Coordinates of N, CA and C and ligand atoms in Angstrom, one line a residue:
X1 N -5.9 7.3 -2.0 CA -7.0 7.7 -1.2 C -7.4 6.7 -0.1
X2 N -7.7 7.1 1.1 CA -8.0 6.1 2.1 C -9.6 6.1 2.2
X3 N -10.1 4.9 2.6 CA -11.5 4.8 2.8 C -11.7 4.4 4.2
X4 N -12.9 4.8 4.8 CA -13.2 4.4 6.2 C -14.4 3.6 6.2
X5 N -14.4 2.5 7.0 CA -15.6 1.6 7.1 C -15.7 1.1 8.5
X6 N -16.9 0.7 8.9 CA -17.1 0.1 10.2 C -16.6 -1.3 10.2
X7 N -16.3 -1.9 11.4 CA -15.8 -3.3 11.4 C -16.8 -4.3 12.1
X8 N -16.6 -5.6 11.8 CA -17.4 -6.6 12.5 C -16.6 -7.2 13.6
X9 N -17.3 -7.9 14.6 CA -16.6 -8.5 15.7 C -15.8 -9.7 15.1
X10 N -16.3 -10.3 14.0 CA -15.6 -11.5 13.4 C -14.1 -11.0 13.1
X11 N -14.0 -9.9 12.5 CA -12.7 -9.4 12.1 C -11.8 -9.1 13.4
X12 N -12.4 -8.5 14.4 CA -11.7 -8.2 15.7 C -11.2 -9.5 16.4
X13 N -12.0 -10.6 16.3 CA -11.7 -11.8 17.0 C -10.4 -12.4 16.5
X14 N -10.0 -12.1 15.3 CA -8.7 -12.6 14.7 C -7.5 -11.6 15.0
X15 N -7.7 -10.5 15.7 CA -6.6 -9.6 16.0 C -6.0 -10.0 17.3
X16 N -4.7 -10.3 17.3 CA -4.0 -10.8 18.5 C -4.2 -9.8 19.7
X17 N -4.2 -8.5 19.4 CA -4.3 -7.6 20.5 C -5.6 -7.8 21.3
X18 N -6.6 -8.3 20.6 CA -7.9 -8.4 21.3 C -8.2 -9.9 21.7
X19 N -7.2 -10.7 21.7 CA -7.3 -12.2 22.0 C -8.1 -12.5 23.3
X20 N -7.8 -11.6 24.3 CA -8.4 -12.0 25.6 C -9.8 -11.4 25.8
X21 N -10.4 -10.8 24.8 CA -11.7 -10.2 25.0 C -12.9 -11.1 24.7
X22 N -14.0 -11.0 25.4 CA -15.2 -11.8 25.1 C -16.0 -11.1 24.1
X23 N -17.1 -11.8 23.6 CA -18.0 -11.3 22.6 C -18.5 -9.9 22.9
X24 N -19.0 -9.8 24.1 CA -19.6 -8.5 24.6 C -18.5 -7.3 24.5
X25 N -17.3 -7.6 25.0 CA -16.3 -6.6 24.9 C -15.9 -6.3 23.5
X26 N -15.9 -7.3 22.6 CA -15.5 -7.1 21.2 C -16.6 -6.2 20.5
X27 N -17.9 -6.4 20.9 CA -18.9 -5.6 20.2 C -18.8 -4.2 20.7
X28 N -18.5 -3.9 21.9 CA -18.3 -2.5 22.4 C -17.2 -1.9 21.6
X29 N -16.0 -2.6 21.4 CA -14.9 -2.1 20.7 C -15.2 -1.9 19.2
X30 N -16.0 -2.8 18.7 CA -16.3 -2.7 17.2 C -17.0 -1.4 16.9
X31 N -17.8 -0.9 17.8 CA -18.5 0.3 17.5 C -17.6 1.5 17.6
X32 N -16.4 1.4 18.1 CA -15.4 2.5 18.3 C -14.3 2.4 17.2
X33 N -14.3 1.3 16.5 CA -13.1 1.1 15.5 C -13.6 1.3 14.1
X34 N -12.7 1.9 13.3 CA -13.0 2.0 11.9 C -11.9 1.4 11.1
X35 N -12.2 0.9 9.9 CA -11.3 0.2 9.0 C -10.8 1.3 8.0
X36 N -9.6 1.2 7.6 CA -9.0 2.2 6.7 C -8.1 1.5 5.7
X37 N -8.3 1.9 4.4 CA -7.4 1.3 3.4 C -6.4 2.4 3.0
X38 N -5.1 2.1 2.9 CA -4.2 3.1 2.4 C -3.3 2.5 1.3
X39 N -2.9 3.3 0.4 CA -2.0 2.8 -0.7 C -0.6 2.8 -0.3
X40 N 0.3 2.4 -1.2 CA 1.7 2.3 -0.9 C 2.3 3.7 -0.7
X41 N 3.3 3.8 0.2 CA 4.0 5.0 0.5 C 3.2 6.1 1.2
X42 N 2.1 5.7 1.9 CA 1.3 6.7 2.6 C 1.9 6.9 4.0
X43 N 2.0 8.2 4.4 CA 2.5 8.5 5.7 C 1.3 8.5 6.7
X44 N 1.2 7.4 7.5 CA 0.1 7.3 8.4 C 0.3 8.2 9.7
X45 N 1.6 8.2 10.1 CA 1.9 9.0 11.3 C 3.2 9.8 11.0
X46 N 3.2 11.0 11.5 CA 4.5 11.8 11.3 C 5.1 12.1 12.6
X47 N 6.4 11.9 12.7 CA 7.1 12.1 14.0 C 6.9 13.5 14.4
X48 N 6.6 13.7 15.7 CA 6.4 15.0 16.3 C 4.9 15.5 16.2
X49 N 4.1 14.8 15.5 CA 2.7 15.2 15.4 C 2.0 14.9 16.7
X50 N 0.9 15.6 17.0 CA 0.1 15.3 18.2 C -0.5 13.9 18.1
X51 N -0.8 13.3 19.2 CA -1.3 11.9 19.1 C -2.8 11.8 19.2
X52 N -3.4 11.1 18.3 CA -4.9 11.0 18.4 C -5.4 9.6 18.3
X53 N -4.7 8.7 17.7 CA -5.3 7.3 17.6 C -4.2 6.2 17.6
X54 N -4.7 5.0 17.8 CA -3.9 3.8 17.7 C -4.3 3.0 16.4
X55 N -3.3 2.4 15.8 CA -3.6 1.6 14.5 C -3.3 0.2 14.7
X56 N -4.0 -0.7 14.0 CA -3.7 -2.1 14.0 C -3.6 -2.6 12.5
X57 N -2.6 -3.4 12.2 CA -2.4 -3.8 10.8 C -3.2 -5.1 10.6
X58 N -4.1 -5.0 9.6 CA -4.8 -6.2 9.1 C -4.1 -6.9 8.0
X59 N -3.6 -6.1 7.0 CA -2.8 -6.6 5.9 C -1.8 -5.6 5.5
X60 N -0.7 -6.1 4.8 CA 0.3 -5.1 4.3 C 1.4 -4.9 5.3
X61 N 2.5 -4.2 4.9 CA 3.6 -4.0 5.7 C 3.9 -2.4 5.8
X62 N 4.4 -2.0 6.9 CA 4.8 -0.6 7.1 C 6.1 -0.4 7.7
X63 N 6.8 0.7 7.4 CA 8.1 0.9 8.1 C 7.9 2.0 9.2
X64 N 8.6 1.8 10.3 CA 8.7 2.8 11.4 C 10.0 3.5 11.2
X65 N 10.0 4.8 11.0 CA 11.3 5.4 10.7 C 11.5 6.8 11.4
X66 N 12.8 7.2 11.5 CA 13.1 8.5 11.9 C 14.0 9.2 10.8
X67 N 13.8 10.5 10.6 CA 14.7 11.1 9.6 C 15.2 12.5 10.1
X68 N 16.3 13.0 9.4 CA 16.8 14.3 9.8 C 16.3 15.3 8.8
X69 N 16.8 16.6 8.9 CA 16.4 17.6 8.0 C 16.8 17.4 6.6
X70 N 18.0 16.6 6.5 CA 18.5 16.4 5.1 C 17.8 15.2 4.4
X71 N 16.8 14.6 5.1 CA 16.1 13.5 4.6 C 16.7 12.1 4.8
X72 N 17.8 12.1 5.6 CA 18.5 10.8 5.9 C 17.6 10.1 6.9
X73 N 17.4 8.7 6.6 CA 16.4 8.0 7.4 C 17.1 6.8 8.1
X74 N 16.5 6.4 9.2 CA 16.8 5.2 9.8 C 15.5 4.4 10.1
X75 N 15.5 3.1 9.6 CA 14.2 2.4 9.8 C 14.3 1.6 11.1
X76 N 13.4 1.9 12.1 CA 13.5 1.2 13.4 C 12.9 -0.1 13.3
X77 N 11.9 -0.3 12.5 CA 11.2 -1.6 12.5 C 10.3 -1.7 11.2
X78 N 10.0 -3.0 10.8 CA 9.0 -3.2 9.8 C 7.8 -3.9 10.5
X79 N 6.6 -3.4 10.3 CA 5.4 -3.9 11.0 C 4.6 -4.7 9.9
X80 N 3.9 -5.7 10.4 CA 3.1 -6.5 9.5 C 1.7 -6.9 10.1
X81 N 1.0 -7.8 9.5 CA -0.4 -8.1 10.0 C -0.4 -8.6 11.4
X82 N -1.3 -8.1 12.2 CA -1.5 -8.5 13.6 C -0.8 -7.5 14.5
X83 N 0.1 -6.7 14.0 CA 0.9 -5.8 14.9 C 0.1 -4.5 15.0
X84 N 0.5 -3.7 16.1 CA -0.2 -2.4 16.2 C 0.9 -1.3 16.4
X85 N 0.5 -0.1 16.1 CA 1.4 1.1 16.3 C 0.6 2.3 16.7
X86 N 1.4 3.3 17.3 CA 0.8 4.5 17.7 C 0.3 4.5 19.1
X87 N 0.7 3.4 19.9 CA 0.3 3.3 21.3 C 1.2 4.2 22.2
X88 N 2.4 4.5 21.8 CA 3.3 5.2 22.7 C 2.8 6.6 23.1
X89 N 2.4 7.3 22.1 CA 1.8 8.7 22.3 C 0.5 8.6 23.1
X90 N -0.2 7.5 22.9 CA -1.5 7.4 23.6 C -1.2 7.1 25.1
X91 N -0.2 6.4 25.4 CA 0.1 6.1 26.8 C 0.8 7.2 27.6
X92 N 1.7 8.0 26.9 CA 2.4 9.0 27.7 C 2.0 10.4 27.3
X93 N 1.0 10.6 26.4 CA 0.5 11.9 25.9 C 1.6 12.7 25.3
X94 N 2.6 12.1 24.8 CA 3.7 12.9 24.1 C 3.4 12.9 22.6
X95 N 4.1 13.8 21.9 CA 3.9 13.7 20.4 C 4.5 12.4 19.8
X96 N 4.2 12.1 18.6 CA 4.6 10.8 18.0 C 6.1 10.7 18.0
X97 N 6.6 9.5 18.4 CA 8.1 9.3 18.5 C 8.8 9.0 17.2
X98 N 8.0 8.6 16.2 CA 8.6 8.2 14.9 C 7.5 8.4 13.8
X99 N 7.9 8.2 12.6 CA 6.9 8.3 11.5 C 6.6 6.8 11.1
X100 N 5.4 6.6 10.6 CA 5.1 5.3 10.1 C 4.5 5.4 8.6
X101 N 5.2 4.7 7.7 CA 4.9 4.9 6.3 C 4.6 3.5 5.7
X102 N 3.6 3.3 4.8 CA 3.3 2.0 4.3 C 4.3 1.6 3.2
X103 N 4.7 0.4 3.2 CA 5.6 -0.1 2.1 C 4.8 -0.7 1.0
X104 N 3.5 -1.0 1.2 CA 2.6 -1.5 0.2 C 1.2 -1.2 0.6
X105 N 0.2 -1.5 -0.2 CA -1.2 -1.2 0.2 C -1.5 -1.9 1.5
X106 N -2.2 -1.2 2.4 CA -2.4 -1.8 3.7 C -3.9 -1.6 4.1
X107 N -4.4 -2.6 4.9 CA -5.7 -2.5 5.5 C -5.4 -2.3 7.0
X108 N -5.9 -1.2 7.6 CA -5.7 -0.9 9.0 C -7.0 -0.7 9.8
X109 N -6.9 -0.9 11.1 CA -8.0 -0.6 11.9 C -7.5 0.6 12.8
X110 N -8.4 1.5 13.1 CA -8.0 2.7 13.9 C -9.0 2.9 15.0
X111 N -8.5 3.3 16.2 CA -9.4 3.6 17.3 C -8.9 4.9 18.0
X112 N -9.8 5.8 18.4 CA -9.4 7.1 18.9 C -8.7 6.9 20.3
X113 N -7.9 7.9 20.6 CA -7.2 7.9 21.9 C -8.2 7.7 23.1
X114 N -9.3 8.5 23.1 CA -10.3 8.4 24.2 C -10.9 7.0 24.3
X115 N -11.3 6.5 23.1 CA -11.9 5.1 23.2 C -10.9 4.1 23.6
X116 N -9.7 4.2 23.1 CA -8.7 3.2 23.5 C -8.4 3.2 24.9
X117 N -8.2 4.4 25.5 CA -7.9 4.6 26.9 C -9.0 4.0 27.8
X118 N -10.3 4.2 27.3 CA -11.4 3.7 28.1 C -11.4 2.2 28.0
X119 N -11.1 1.6 26.9 CA -11.0 0.2 26.7 C -9.9 -0.4 27.6
X120 N -8.8 0.3 27.6 CA -7.7 -0.2 28.5 C -8.1 -0.3 29.9
X121 N -8.8 0.7 30.4 CA -9.1 0.8 31.8 C -10.2 -0.3 32.1
X122 N -11.0 -0.7 31.1 CA -12.1 -1.7 31.4 C -11.6 -3.1 31.2
X123 N -10.5 -3.3 30.4 CA -10.1 -4.7 30.1 C -8.6 -4.9 30.5
X124 N -8.4 -5.7 31.5 CA -7.0 -5.9 31.9 C -6.3 -6.7 30.9
X125 N -7.0 -7.7 30.2 CA -6.4 -8.5 29.2 C -5.8 -7.7 28.0
X126 N -6.5 -6.6 27.7 CA -6.1 -5.7 26.6 C -4.8 -5.0 27.1
X127 N -4.8 -4.5 28.3 CA -3.6 -3.8 28.8 C -2.4 -4.7 28.8
X128 N -2.6 -6.0 29.2 CA -1.6 -7.0 29.2 C -1.0 -7.2 27.8
X129 N -1.9 -7.3 26.8 CA -1.4 -7.5 25.4 C -0.6 -6.2 24.9
X130 N -1.0 -5.0 25.3 CA -0.3 -3.8 24.9 C 1.1 -3.9 25.6
X131 N 1.2 -4.3 26.9 CA 2.5 -4.4 27.6 C 3.3 -5.5 26.9
X132 N 2.7 -6.6 26.5 CA 3.5 -7.7 25.8 C 4.1 -7.1 24.5
X133 N 3.3 -6.3 23.8 CA 3.8 -5.7 22.5 C 5.0 -4.8 22.8
X134 N 4.9 -4.0 23.9 CA 6.0 -3.1 24.2 C 7.2 -3.9 24.6
X135 N 7.1 -5.0 25.4 CA 8.2 -5.8 25.8 C 8.9 -6.4 24.5
X136 N 8.1 -6.9 23.6 CA 8.6 -7.5 22.3 C 9.5 -6.4 21.6
X137 N 8.9 -5.2 21.6 CA 9.6 -4.1 20.9 C 10.9 -3.8 21.6
X138 N 10.9 -3.8 22.9 CA 12.1 -3.5 23.7 C 13.2 -4.6 23.4
X139 N 12.7 -5.8 23.4 CA 13.7 -6.9 23.1 C 14.3 -6.7 21.7
X140 N 13.5 -6.4 20.7 CA 14.0 -6.2 19.4 C 15.0 -5.0 19.3
X141 N 14.6 -4.0 20.1 CA 15.5 -2.8 20.1 C 16.8 -3.1 20.7
X142 N 16.8 -3.9 21.8 CA 18.0 -4.4 22.5 C 18.9 -5.2 21.5
X143 N 18.3 -6.1 20.8 CA 19.0 -6.9 19.8 C 19.7 -6.0 18.8
X144 N 19.0 -5.0 18.4 CA 19.5 -4.1 17.4 C 20.7 -3.3 17.9
X145 N 20.6 -2.8 19.1 CA 21.7 -2.0 19.7 C 22.9 -2.9 19.8
X146 N 22.6 -4.2 20.3 CA 23.7 -5.2 20.4 C 24.4 -5.4 19.1
X147 N 23.6 -5.6 18.0 CA 24.3 -5.9 16.7 C 25.0 -4.7 16.1
X148 N 24.4 -3.5 16.4 CA 25.1 -2.3 15.9 C 26.5 -2.1 16.6
X149 N 26.5 -2.5 17.9 CA 27.8 -2.3 18.6 C 28.7 -3.4 18.4
X150 N 28.2 -4.6 18.2 CA 29.1 -5.8 18.3 C 29.3 -6.5 17.0
X151 N 28.5 -6.3 16.0 CA 28.6 -7.0 14.7 C 29.1 -6.2 13.6
X152 N 29.8 -6.8 12.6 CA 30.2 -6.0 11.4 C 29.0 -6.1 10.4
X153 N 29.1 -5.5 9.2 CA 27.9 -5.4 8.3 C 27.5 -6.7 7.9
X154 N 28.4 -7.7 7.7 CA 28.0 -9.1 7.3 C 27.1 -9.7 8.4
X155 N 27.5 -9.5 9.6 CA 26.7 -10.1 10.7 C 25.4 -9.4 10.8
X156 N 25.3 -8.1 10.6 CA 24.1 -7.4 10.7 C 23.1 -7.8 9.6
X157 N 23.6 -7.9 8.3 CA 22.8 -8.3 7.2 C 22.3 -9.7 7.5
X158 N 23.2 -10.6 7.9 CA 22.8 -12.0 8.1 C 21.7 -12.1 9.2
X159 N 21.9 -11.3 10.3 CA 20.9 -11.3 11.4 C 19.5 -10.8 10.9
X160 N 19.5 -9.7 10.1 CA 18.3 -9.2 9.6 C 17.6 -10.2 8.7
X161 N 18.3 -10.9 7.8 CA 17.7 -11.8 6.9 C 17.1 -13.0 7.7
X162 N 17.8 -13.4 8.8 CA 17.3 -14.5 9.6 C 16.0 -14.1 10.3
X163 N 16.0 -12.8 10.8 CA 14.8 -12.3 11.4 C 13.6 -12.3 10.5
X164 N 13.8 -11.9 9.2 CA 12.8 -11.8 8.3 C 12.3 -13.1 7.6
X165 N 13.1 -14.1 7.8 CA 12.9 -15.4 7.1 C 11.7 -16.2 7.7
X166 N 11.0 -16.9 6.8 CA 9.9 -17.8 7.2 C 10.3 -19.2 6.9
X167 N 9.8 -20.2 7.6 CA 10.1 -21.6 7.2 C 9.2 -22.0 6.1
X168 N 9.8 -22.4 4.9 CA 9.0 -22.9 3.8 C 9.6 -24.2 3.3
X169 N 8.8 -25.3 3.4 CA 9.2 -26.6 3.1 C 10.6 -27.0 3.7
X170 N 10.8 -26.7 4.9 CA 12.0 -27.0 5.6 C 13.2 -26.1 5.4
X171 N 12.9 -25.0 4.6 CA 14.0 -24.1 4.3 C 13.7 -22.7 4.9
X172 N 14.7 -21.9 5.2 CA 14.5 -20.6 5.7 C 14.5 -19.6 4.5
X173 N 13.3 -19.0 4.3 CA 13.2 -18.2 3.1 C 12.7 -16.8 3.4
X174 N 13.4 -15.8 2.8 CA 12.9 -14.4 2.9 C 12.0 -14.2 1.7
X175 N 10.6 -14.3 2.0 CA 9.7 -14.3 0.9 C 9.4 -12.9 0.3
X176 N 9.2 -12.0 1.3 CA 8.9 -10.6 0.9 C 10.2 -9.8 1.0
X177 N 10.9 -9.6 -0.1 CA 12.2 -9.0 0.0 C 12.0 -7.5 0.3
X178 N 13.0 -6.9 1.0 CA 13.1 -5.5 1.2 C 14.1 -5.0 0.1
X179 N 14.0 -3.7 -0.2 CA 15.0 -3.1 -1.1 C 16.3 -3.0 -0.4
X180 N 17.4 -3.0 -1.1 CA 18.8 -2.9 -0.5 C 18.8 -1.6 0.2
X181 N 18.2 -0.5 -0.3 CA 18.1 0.8 0.4 C 17.5 0.7 1.7
X182 N 16.3 -0.1 1.8 CA 15.7 -0.2 3.1 C 16.5 -1.1 4.1
X183 N 17.2 -2.1 3.6 CA 18.0 -2.9 4.4 C 19.1 -2.0 5.0
X184 N 19.7 -1.2 4.1 CA 20.8 -0.3 4.6 C 20.3 0.6 5.7
X185 N 19.0 1.1 5.5 CA 18.5 2.0 6.5 C 18.2 1.3 7.8
X186 N 18.0 0.0 7.8 CA 17.7 -0.8 9.0 C 19.0 -1.1 9.8
X187 N 20.1 -1.3 9.1 CA 21.3 -1.8 9.8 C 22.4 -0.7 9.9
X188 N 22.1 0.5 9.5 CA 23.1 1.6 9.6 C 24.3 1.4 8.7
X189 N 24.1 1.0 7.4 CA 25.2 0.9 6.5 C 24.7 1.6 5.2
X190 N 25.7 1.7 4.2 CA 25.3 2.3 2.9 C 24.7 1.3 2.0
X191 N 23.9 1.7 1.0 CA 23.3 0.8 0.1 C 24.4 0.0 -0.7
X192 N 25.5 0.7 -1.0 CA 26.5 0.1 -1.8 C 27.1 -1.1 -0.9
X193 N 27.3 -0.8 0.4 CA 27.9 -1.8 1.2 C 27.0 -3.0 1.3
X194 N 25.7 -2.8 1.4 CA 24.7 -3.9 1.5 C 24.7 -4.7 0.2
X195 N 24.8 -4.0 -0.9 CA 24.9 -4.8 -2.2 C 26.1 -5.7 -2.2
X196 N 27.3 -5.1 -1.8 CA 28.5 -5.9 -1.8 C 28.4 -7.1 -0.9
X197 N 27.9 -6.9 0.3 CA 27.7 -8.0 1.3 C 26.8 -9.1 0.8
X198 N 25.7 -8.6 0.2 CA 24.7 -9.6 -0.3 C 25.3 -10.4 -1.4
X199 N 26.1 -9.8 -2.3 CA 26.8 -10.5 -3.4 C 27.8 -11.5 -2.8
X200 N 28.6 -11.1 -1.8 CA 29.5 -12.0 -1.1 C 28.8 -13.1 -0.5
X201 N 27.7 -12.9 0.2 CA 27.0 -14.0 0.8 C 26.5 -15.0 -0.2
X202 N 26.1 -14.5 -1.4 CA 25.6 -15.3 -2.5 C 26.8 -16.2 -3.0
X203 N 27.9 -15.5 -3.3 CA 29.1 -16.2 -3.9 C 29.6 -17.2 -2.9
X204 N 29.5 -16.9 -1.6 CA 30.0 -17.8 -0.6 C 29.1 -19.0 -0.2
X205 N 27.9 -19.0 -0.9 CA 26.9 -20.1 -0.7 C 26.2 -19.9 0.6
X206 N 26.1 -18.7 1.2 CA 25.4 -18.5 2.4 C 23.9 -18.2 2.1
X207 N 23.6 -17.6 1.0 CA 22.3 -17.3 0.5 C 22.1 -17.7 -1.0
X208 N 20.9 -18.0 -1.3 CA 20.6 -18.3 -2.8 C 19.4 -17.4 -3.2
X209 N 19.5 -16.6 -4.3 CA 18.4 -15.8 -4.7 C 17.6 -16.6 -5.7
X210 N 16.3 -16.9 -5.4 CA 15.4 -17.6 -6.3 C 14.2 -16.7 -6.6
X211 N 14.3 -16.1 -7.8 CA 13.2 -15.2 -8.2 C 13.2 -14.0 -7.2
X212 N 12.0 -13.8 -6.6 CA 11.9 -12.7 -5.7 C 12.2 -13.1 -4.2
X213 N 12.6 -14.4 -4.0 CA 12.9 -14.9 -2.7 C 14.4 -15.1 -2.4
X214 N 14.8 -15.0 -1.2 CA 16.1 -15.3 -0.8 C 16.1 -16.6 0.1
X215 N 16.8 -17.6 -0.3 CA 16.9 -18.8 0.6 C 18.1 -18.7 1.4
X216 N 18.0 -18.9 2.7 CA 19.1 -18.9 3.6 C 19.7 -20.2 3.9
X217 N 21.0 -20.4 3.7 CA 21.7 -21.7 4.0 C 22.0 -21.8 5.5
X218 N 22.1 -23.0 6.0 CA 22.4 -23.2 7.5 C 23.6 -22.5 8.0
X219 N 24.6 -22.3 7.0 CA 25.9 -21.7 7.5 C 25.9 -20.2 7.5
X220 N 24.7 -19.6 7.3 CA 24.6 -18.1 7.2 C 25.0 -17.4 8.6
X221 N 24.8 -18.1 9.7 CA 25.1 -17.5 11.0 C 26.6 -17.4 11.2
X222 N 27.4 -18.1 10.3 CA 28.9 -18.1 10.5 C 29.6 -17.6 9.3
X223 N 29.3 -16.5 8.7 CA 30.1 -16.0 7.6 C 31.5 -15.6 8.0
X224 N 32.5 -16.0 7.1 CA 33.9 -15.6 7.6 C 34.4 -14.4 6.9
Ligands
LIG301 P1 3.9 6.7 18.7 O1 5.1 7.4 19.3 O2 2.5 7.2 19.2 O3 4.0 7.0 17.1 C1 5.0 6.3 16.4 C2 4.9 4.8 16.6 O4 5.9 4.0 16.0 C3 5.1 4.5 18.1 O5 4.0 5.1 18.8 C4 5.2 3.0 18.1 O6 3.9 2.5 17.9 C5 6.0 2.8 16.8 N1 7.4 2.6 17.2 C6 8.3 3.5 17.7 N2 9.5 3.0 17.9 C7 9.4 1.7 17.5 C8 10.3 0.6 17.4 N3 11.6 0.7 17.8 N4 9.9 -0.6 16.9 C9 8.6 -0.7 16.5 N5 7.7 0.3 16.5 C10 8.1 1.5 17.0

């Protein structure tokens, strides 16, 4: 069950999308934004639905996906804290381009289409941040197209792990693991193939599995 609540300017001050706004602009926005809690596996947006609002992630992770009638899925991206989604339909008035489903319990902020469009026209800094977000997404999509066309499954798994890794005590670590099924859906391979590749990377000393984390070795960029 989701809950709705009003938000404070203190919370908005920490949202990267609103970084260029002053206190007055934040308080105008705060009156238009509501906070929403969702559980795991909640469908926040459905592909093809009409567009009504923009969402900002405060905590938790979500997957952006497309699926066919048989239920086959491709995951376009994983979104986390500080990122936003649902802006595309707001900007071009088209139906939702993809579905967005929570991977874990999430705290979200949501703003209606009308309020968001008004805020965009009043705040150039906000428009710039939205454009930056779109450029980041385009760069990531370009990378993905490149790796689908130019890399084998080993290269694609290695690149995805590197993208997801964080620096922990001088090591590259994937702290929040994705299921092999979700990795397969992100790189266009079967779950069985991903299992085999992960096992080979482990045997070859390219990755080390420590509890729920995966530690990446420096040689992971060059699997043979
Ligand atoms: P919208 O089309 O309104 O609804 C689905 C949302 O998913 C879309 O806006 C974007 O916010 C998000 N989205 C679509 N494609 C991608 C992508 N390739 N990477 C990250 N987010 C995306």
